[in-house]
Short mmCIF file of C-alpha atoms in Angstrom, two decimals:
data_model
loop_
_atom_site.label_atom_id
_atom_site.label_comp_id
_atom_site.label_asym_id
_atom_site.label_seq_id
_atom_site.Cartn_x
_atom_site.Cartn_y
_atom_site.Cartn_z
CA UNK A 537 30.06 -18.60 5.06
CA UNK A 538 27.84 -19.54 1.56
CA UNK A 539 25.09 -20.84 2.04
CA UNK A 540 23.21 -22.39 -1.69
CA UNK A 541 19.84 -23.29 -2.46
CA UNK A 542 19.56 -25.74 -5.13
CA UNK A 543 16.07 -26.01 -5.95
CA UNK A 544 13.93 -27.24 -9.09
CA UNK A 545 13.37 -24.05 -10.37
CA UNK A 546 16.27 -21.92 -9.20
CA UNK A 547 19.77 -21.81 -7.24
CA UNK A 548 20.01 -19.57 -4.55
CA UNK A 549 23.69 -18.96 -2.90
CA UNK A 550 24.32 -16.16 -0.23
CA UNK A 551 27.33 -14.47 2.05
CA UNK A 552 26.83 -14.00 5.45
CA UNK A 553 29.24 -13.20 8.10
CA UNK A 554 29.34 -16.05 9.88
CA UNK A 555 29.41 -14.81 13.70
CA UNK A 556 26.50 -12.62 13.24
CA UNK A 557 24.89 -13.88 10.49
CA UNK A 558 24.69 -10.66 8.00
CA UNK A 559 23.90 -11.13 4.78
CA UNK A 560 26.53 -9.76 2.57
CA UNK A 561 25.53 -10.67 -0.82
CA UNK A 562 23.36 -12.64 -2.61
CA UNK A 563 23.17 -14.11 -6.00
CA UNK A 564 20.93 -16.57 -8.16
CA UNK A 565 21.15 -19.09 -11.04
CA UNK A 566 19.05 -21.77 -13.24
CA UNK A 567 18.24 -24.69 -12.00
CA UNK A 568 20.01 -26.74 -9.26
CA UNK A 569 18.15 -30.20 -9.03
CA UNK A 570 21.13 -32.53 -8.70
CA UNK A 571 19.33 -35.69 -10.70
CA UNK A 572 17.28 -33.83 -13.55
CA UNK A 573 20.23 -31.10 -14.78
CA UNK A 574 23.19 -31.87 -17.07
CA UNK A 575 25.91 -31.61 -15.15
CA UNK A 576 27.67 -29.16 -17.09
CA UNK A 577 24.33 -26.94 -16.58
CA UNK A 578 24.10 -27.41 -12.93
CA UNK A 579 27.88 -26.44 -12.59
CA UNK A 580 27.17 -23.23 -14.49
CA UNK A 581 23.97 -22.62 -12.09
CA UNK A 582 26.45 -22.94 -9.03
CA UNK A 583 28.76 -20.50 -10.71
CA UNK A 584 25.71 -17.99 -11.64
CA UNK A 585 24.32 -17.73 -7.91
CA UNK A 586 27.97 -17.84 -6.45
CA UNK A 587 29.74 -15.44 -8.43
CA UNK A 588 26.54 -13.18 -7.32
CA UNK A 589 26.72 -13.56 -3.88
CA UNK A 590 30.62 -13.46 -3.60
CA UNK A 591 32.27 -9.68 -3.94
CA UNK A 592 34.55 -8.39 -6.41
CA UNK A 593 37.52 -9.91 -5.93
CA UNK A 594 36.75 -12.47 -4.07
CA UNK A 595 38.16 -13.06 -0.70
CA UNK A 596 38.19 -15.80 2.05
CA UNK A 597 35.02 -18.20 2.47
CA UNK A 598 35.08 -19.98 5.33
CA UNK A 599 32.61 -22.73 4.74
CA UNK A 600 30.00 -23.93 2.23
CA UNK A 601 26.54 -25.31 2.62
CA UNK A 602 24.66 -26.79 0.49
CA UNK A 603 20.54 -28.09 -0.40
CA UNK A 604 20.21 -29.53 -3.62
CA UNK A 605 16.74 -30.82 -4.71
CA UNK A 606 17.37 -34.39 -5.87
CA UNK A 607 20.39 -34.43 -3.84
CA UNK A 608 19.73 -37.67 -1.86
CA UNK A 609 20.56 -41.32 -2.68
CA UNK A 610 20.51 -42.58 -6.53
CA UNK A 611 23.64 -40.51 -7.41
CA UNK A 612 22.00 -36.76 -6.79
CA UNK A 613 24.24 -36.45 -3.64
CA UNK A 614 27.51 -37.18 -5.58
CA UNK A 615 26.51 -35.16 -8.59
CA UNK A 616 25.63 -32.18 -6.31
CA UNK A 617 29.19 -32.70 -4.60
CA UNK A 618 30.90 -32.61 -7.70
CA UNK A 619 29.42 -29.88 -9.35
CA UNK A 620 30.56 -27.80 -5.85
#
């Protein structure tokens, strides 16, 4: 399971196994709010903090959840589901 933090300031995305809830790896990007980045910016963001917190390689995910700052009504929730 990922879990991302889209904040102002910063994105945040981590691993964790998701019956015990161990962190596995973490990553972080620029900023993530969904109304005031470019969306070719925020997609790169994503990409920064995932491609952290995923392992070489890759592998299975599970599920993906996601807090983007701006991310509520006036089109931050479907730019913030796009750029995932």
């Amino acid at each position: 399971m990922v879990g991302v933090d889209a904040g102002g300031t910063r994105t945040r995305a981590r691993l964790a196994e998701a019956a015990t809830g161990r962190v596995l790896g973490e990553g972080t990007g620029g900023a993530g709010n969904a109304l005031s980045v470019a969306p070719d910016a925020l997609v790169r963001h994503l990409g920064e903090a995932l491609c952290g917190a995923l392992p070489p390689g890759g592998g299975a995910v599970a599920a993906v959840v996601g807090g983007f700052a701006g991310g509520g009504p006036g089109g931050g929730r479907e730019r913030a589901h796009a750029a995932l």
